[in-house]
Short mmCIF file of C-alpha atoms in Angstrom, two decimals:
data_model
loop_
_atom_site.label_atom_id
_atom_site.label_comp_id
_atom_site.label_asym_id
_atom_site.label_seq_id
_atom_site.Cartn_x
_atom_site.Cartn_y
_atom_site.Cartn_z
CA UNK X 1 -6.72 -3.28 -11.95
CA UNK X 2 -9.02 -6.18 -11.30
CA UNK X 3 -12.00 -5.26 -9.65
CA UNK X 4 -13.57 -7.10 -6.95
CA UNK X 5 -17.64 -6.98 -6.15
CA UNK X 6 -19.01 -8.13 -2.95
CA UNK X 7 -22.56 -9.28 -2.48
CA UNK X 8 -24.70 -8.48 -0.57
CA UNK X 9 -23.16 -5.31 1.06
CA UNK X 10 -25.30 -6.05 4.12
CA UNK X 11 -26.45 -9.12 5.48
CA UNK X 12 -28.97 -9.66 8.33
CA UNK X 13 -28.78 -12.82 10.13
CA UNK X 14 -29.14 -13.97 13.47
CA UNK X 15 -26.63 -17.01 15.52
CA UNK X 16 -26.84 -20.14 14.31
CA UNK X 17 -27.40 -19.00 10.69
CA UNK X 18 -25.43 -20.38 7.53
CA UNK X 19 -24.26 -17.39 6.02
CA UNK X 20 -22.81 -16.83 2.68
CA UNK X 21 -21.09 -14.09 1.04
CA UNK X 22 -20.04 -13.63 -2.86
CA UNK X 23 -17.23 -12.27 -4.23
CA UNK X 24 -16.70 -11.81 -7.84
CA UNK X 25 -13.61 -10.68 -9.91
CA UNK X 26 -13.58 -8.35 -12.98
CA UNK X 27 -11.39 -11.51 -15.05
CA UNK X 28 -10.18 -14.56 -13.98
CA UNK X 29 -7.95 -14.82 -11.01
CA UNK X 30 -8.15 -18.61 -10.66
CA UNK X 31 -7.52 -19.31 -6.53
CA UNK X 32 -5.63 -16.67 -5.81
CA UNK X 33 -8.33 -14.97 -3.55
CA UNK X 34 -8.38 -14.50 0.71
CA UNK X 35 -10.81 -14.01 2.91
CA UNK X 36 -10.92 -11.07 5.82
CA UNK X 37 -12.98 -10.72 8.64
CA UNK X 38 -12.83 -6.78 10.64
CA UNK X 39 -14.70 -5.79 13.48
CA UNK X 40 -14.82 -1.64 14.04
CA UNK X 41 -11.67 0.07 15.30
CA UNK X 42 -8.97 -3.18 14.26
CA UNK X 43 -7.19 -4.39 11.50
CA UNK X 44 -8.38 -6.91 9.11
CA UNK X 45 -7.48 -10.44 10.09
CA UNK X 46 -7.22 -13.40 7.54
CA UNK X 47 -9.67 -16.00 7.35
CA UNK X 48 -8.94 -18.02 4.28
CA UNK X 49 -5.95 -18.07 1.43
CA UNK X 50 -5.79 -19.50 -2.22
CA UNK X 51 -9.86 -19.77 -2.19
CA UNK X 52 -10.10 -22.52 0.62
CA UNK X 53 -7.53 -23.24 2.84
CA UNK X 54 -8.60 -22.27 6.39
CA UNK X 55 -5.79 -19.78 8.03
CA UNK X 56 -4.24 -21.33 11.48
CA UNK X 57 -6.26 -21.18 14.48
CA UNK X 58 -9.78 -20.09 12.00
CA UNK X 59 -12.80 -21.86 13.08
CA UNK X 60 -13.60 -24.67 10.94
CA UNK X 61 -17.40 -23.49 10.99
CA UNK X 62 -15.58 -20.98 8.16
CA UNK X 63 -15.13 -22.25 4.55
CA UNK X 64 -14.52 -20.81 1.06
CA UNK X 65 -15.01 -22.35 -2.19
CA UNK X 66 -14.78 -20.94 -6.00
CA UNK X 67 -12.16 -19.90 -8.80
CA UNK X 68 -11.71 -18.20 -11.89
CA UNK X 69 -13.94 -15.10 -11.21
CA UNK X 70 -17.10 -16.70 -8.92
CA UNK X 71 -16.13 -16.92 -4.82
CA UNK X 72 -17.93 -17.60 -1.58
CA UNK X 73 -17.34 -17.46 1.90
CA UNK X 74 -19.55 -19.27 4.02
CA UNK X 75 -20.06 -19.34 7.90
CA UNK X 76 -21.58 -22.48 8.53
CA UNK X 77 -23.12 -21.77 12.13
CA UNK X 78 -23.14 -18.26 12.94
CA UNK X 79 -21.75 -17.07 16.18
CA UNK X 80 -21.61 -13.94 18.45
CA UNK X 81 -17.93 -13.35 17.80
CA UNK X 82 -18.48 -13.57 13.96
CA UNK X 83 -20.84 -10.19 13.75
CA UNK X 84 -18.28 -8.14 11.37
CA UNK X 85 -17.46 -7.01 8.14
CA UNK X 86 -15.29 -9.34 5.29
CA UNK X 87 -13.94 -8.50 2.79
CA UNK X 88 -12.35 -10.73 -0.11
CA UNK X 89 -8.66 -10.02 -1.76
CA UNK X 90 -7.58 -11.05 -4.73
CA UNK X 91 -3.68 -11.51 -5.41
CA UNK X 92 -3.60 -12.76 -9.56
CA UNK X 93 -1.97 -9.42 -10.05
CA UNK X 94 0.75 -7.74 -7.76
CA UNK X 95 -1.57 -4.76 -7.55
CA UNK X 96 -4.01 -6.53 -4.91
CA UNK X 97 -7.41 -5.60 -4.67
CA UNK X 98 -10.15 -6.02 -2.26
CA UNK X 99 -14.26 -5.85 -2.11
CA UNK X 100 -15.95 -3.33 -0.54
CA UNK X 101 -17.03 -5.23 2.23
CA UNK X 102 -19.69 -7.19 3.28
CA UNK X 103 -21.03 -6.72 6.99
CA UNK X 104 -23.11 -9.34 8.21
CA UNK X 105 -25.19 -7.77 11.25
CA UNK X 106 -28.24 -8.71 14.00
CA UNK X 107 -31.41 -9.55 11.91
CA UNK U 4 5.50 -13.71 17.78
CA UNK U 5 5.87 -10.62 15.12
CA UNK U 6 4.27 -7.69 15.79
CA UNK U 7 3.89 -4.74 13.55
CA UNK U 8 3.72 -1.13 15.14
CA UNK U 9 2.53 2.02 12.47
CA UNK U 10 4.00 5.57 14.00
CA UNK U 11 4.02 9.12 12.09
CA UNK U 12 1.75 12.21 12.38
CA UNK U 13 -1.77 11.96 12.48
CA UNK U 14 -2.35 15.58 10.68
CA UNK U 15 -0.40 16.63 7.47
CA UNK U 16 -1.47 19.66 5.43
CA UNK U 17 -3.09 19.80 1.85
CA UNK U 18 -0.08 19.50 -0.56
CA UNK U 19 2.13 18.39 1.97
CA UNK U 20 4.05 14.79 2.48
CA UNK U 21 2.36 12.15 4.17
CA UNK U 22 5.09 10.20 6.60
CA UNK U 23 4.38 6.93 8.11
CA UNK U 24 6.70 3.71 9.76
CA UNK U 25 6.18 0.45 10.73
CA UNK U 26 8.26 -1.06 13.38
CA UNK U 27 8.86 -4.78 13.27
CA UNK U 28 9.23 -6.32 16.74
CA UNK U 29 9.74 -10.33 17.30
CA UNK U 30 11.08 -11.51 13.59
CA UNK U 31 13.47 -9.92 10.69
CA UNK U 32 12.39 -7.67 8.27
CA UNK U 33 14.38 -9.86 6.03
CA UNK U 34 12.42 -12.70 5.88
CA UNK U 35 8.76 -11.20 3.80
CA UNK U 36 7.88 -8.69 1.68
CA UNK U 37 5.58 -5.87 3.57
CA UNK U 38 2.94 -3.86 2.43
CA UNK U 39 1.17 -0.43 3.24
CA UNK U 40 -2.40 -0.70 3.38
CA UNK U 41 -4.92 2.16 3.86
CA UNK U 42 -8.84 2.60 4.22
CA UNK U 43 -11.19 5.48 3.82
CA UNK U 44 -14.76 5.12 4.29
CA UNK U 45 -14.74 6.64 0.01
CA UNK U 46 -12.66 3.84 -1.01
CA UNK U 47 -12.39 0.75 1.08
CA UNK U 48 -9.35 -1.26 1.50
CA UNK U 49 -6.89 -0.07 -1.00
CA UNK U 50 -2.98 -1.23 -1.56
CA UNK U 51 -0.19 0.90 -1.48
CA UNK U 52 2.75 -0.51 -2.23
CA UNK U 53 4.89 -3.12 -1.03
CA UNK U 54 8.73 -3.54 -0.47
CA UNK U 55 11.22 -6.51 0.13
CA UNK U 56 14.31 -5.84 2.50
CA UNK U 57 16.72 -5.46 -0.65
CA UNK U 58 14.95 -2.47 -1.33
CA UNK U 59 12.85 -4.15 -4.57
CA UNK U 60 9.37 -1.93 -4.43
CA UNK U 61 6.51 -1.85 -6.39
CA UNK U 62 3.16 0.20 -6.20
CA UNK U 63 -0.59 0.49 -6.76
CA UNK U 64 -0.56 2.29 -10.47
CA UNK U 65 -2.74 4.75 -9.27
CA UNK U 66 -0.51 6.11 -6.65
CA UNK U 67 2.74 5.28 -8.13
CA UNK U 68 3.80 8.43 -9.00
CA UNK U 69 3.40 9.93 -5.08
CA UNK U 70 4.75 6.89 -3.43
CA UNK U 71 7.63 6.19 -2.19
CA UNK U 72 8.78 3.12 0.33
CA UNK U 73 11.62 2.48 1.92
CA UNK U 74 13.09 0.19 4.30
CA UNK U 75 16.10 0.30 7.10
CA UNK U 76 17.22 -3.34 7.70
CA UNK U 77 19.60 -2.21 10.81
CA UNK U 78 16.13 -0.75 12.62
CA UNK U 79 13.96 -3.60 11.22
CA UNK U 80 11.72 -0.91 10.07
CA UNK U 81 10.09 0.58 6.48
CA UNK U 82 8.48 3.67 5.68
CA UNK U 83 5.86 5.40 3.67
CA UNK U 84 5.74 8.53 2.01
CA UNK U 85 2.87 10.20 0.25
CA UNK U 86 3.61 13.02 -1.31
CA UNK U 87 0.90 16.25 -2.59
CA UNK U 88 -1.51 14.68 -0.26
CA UNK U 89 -5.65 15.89 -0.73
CA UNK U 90 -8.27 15.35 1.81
CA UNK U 91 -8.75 11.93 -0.19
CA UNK U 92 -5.59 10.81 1.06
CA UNK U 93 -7.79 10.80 4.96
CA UNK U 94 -7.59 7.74 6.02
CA UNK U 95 -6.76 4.62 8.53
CA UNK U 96 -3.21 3.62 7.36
CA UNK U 97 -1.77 -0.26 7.87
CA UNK U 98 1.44 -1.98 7.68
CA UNK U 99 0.97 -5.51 7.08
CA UNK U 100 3.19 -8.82 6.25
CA UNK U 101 3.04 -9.71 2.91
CA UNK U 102 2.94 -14.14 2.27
CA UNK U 103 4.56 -14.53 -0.34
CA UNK U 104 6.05 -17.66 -2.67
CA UNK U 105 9.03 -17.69 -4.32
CA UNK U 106 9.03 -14.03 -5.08
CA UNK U 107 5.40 -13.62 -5.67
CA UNK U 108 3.41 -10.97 -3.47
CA UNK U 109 0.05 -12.68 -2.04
CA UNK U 110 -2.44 -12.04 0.91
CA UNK U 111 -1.66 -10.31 4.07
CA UNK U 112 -1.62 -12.80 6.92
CA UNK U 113 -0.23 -10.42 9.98
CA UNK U 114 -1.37 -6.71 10.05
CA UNK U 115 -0.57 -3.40 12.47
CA UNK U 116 -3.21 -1.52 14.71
CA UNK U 117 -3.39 1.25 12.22
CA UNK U 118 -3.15 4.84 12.49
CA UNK U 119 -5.51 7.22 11.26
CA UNK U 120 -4.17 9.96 9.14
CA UNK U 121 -6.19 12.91 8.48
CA UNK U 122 -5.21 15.38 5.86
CA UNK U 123 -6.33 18.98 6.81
CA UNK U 124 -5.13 22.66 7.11
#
């Protein structure tokens, strides 16, 4: 399997904070990585496909950028609603695989 | 608007077989592949297995050989079932749409609530 890593498992921040997360795959996977946000007690809900194409109705203030094995997922303005955990997904393989999460919480 | 509804018991024994469905309401089954999803606080986010309406499957390796998912085009439903289930099998179980493109399994753009499943005696 291709194993994703997350960093940094936690991040502090507080609203109006650029925020970026890093995601990094095991071997290549070229753009075939998504984006996840999940706030406790409901499902995951997709931010951002194939690296950097924003999902329908996602906030523009979200953006991804990367391939081959180096991603990031940055929120450009923090807001309230955006306090969760993400997680990134990589689909080079039919066995996908996600990171363990990264929750970004009040500094 | 599709909506995806998990149902099956919340409990199952040690050794037992783990039993889960997912309804699809507001769209045919016919038209994606769909996934089962589950997540423990030991493992994260962790793929199942997916299945396409004709009944083509395929697995996570690691589970392959307890897995088995089917589907029922007439109910517009699929199932999941786990079989010699351990207290590592506790976890929050999702169905969830599979994008794909021209055959090729991707992300997960439409998901289910979830249902916890906790494996105990």
């Amino acid at each position: 399997d291709i194993q994703m890593t997350q960093s940094p498992s936690s991040l502090p921040a507080s609203v109006g904070d650029r925020v970026t997360i890093t995601c990094r795959a095991s071997q290549s996977i070229s753009s075939w990585l998504a984006w996840y946000q999940q706030k406790p007690g409901r499902a995951p809900k997709l931010l951002i496909y194939k690296a950097s194409s924003l999902e329908s109705g996602v906030p523009s203030r979200f953006s991804g950028r990367g391939s081959g094995t180096e991603f990031t997922l940055t929120i450009s303005s923090l807001q309230p609603d955006d306090f969760a955990t993400y997680y990134c997904q990589q689909y080079s393989s039919y066995s996908r695989t996600f990171g363990q999460g990264t929750k970004v919480e009040f500094k | 608007q599709v909506h995806l509804q998990e149902s099956g018991p919340g409990l199952v024994k040690p050794s037992e077989t783990l039993s889960l469905t997912c309804t699809v309401s507001g769209g045919s089954i016919r038209d994606h592949y769909w996934s089962w999803i589950r997540q423990s606080p030991g493992k994260g986010l962790e793929w199942i297995g997916y299945i396409y309406y004709s009944g083509s499957t395929n697995s996570n390796p690691a589970l392959k050989s307890r897995v088995t998912i089917s589907v029922d085009t007439s109910k517009n439903q699929f199932s999941l079932r786990l079989s010699s289930v351990t207290a590592a099998d506790t976890a929050v179980y999702y169905c969830a749409r599979d994008h794909g493109d021209g055959g090729n399994v991707e992300y997960f753009d439409l998901w289910g609530q979830g249902t916890l499943v906790t494996v105990s005696s």
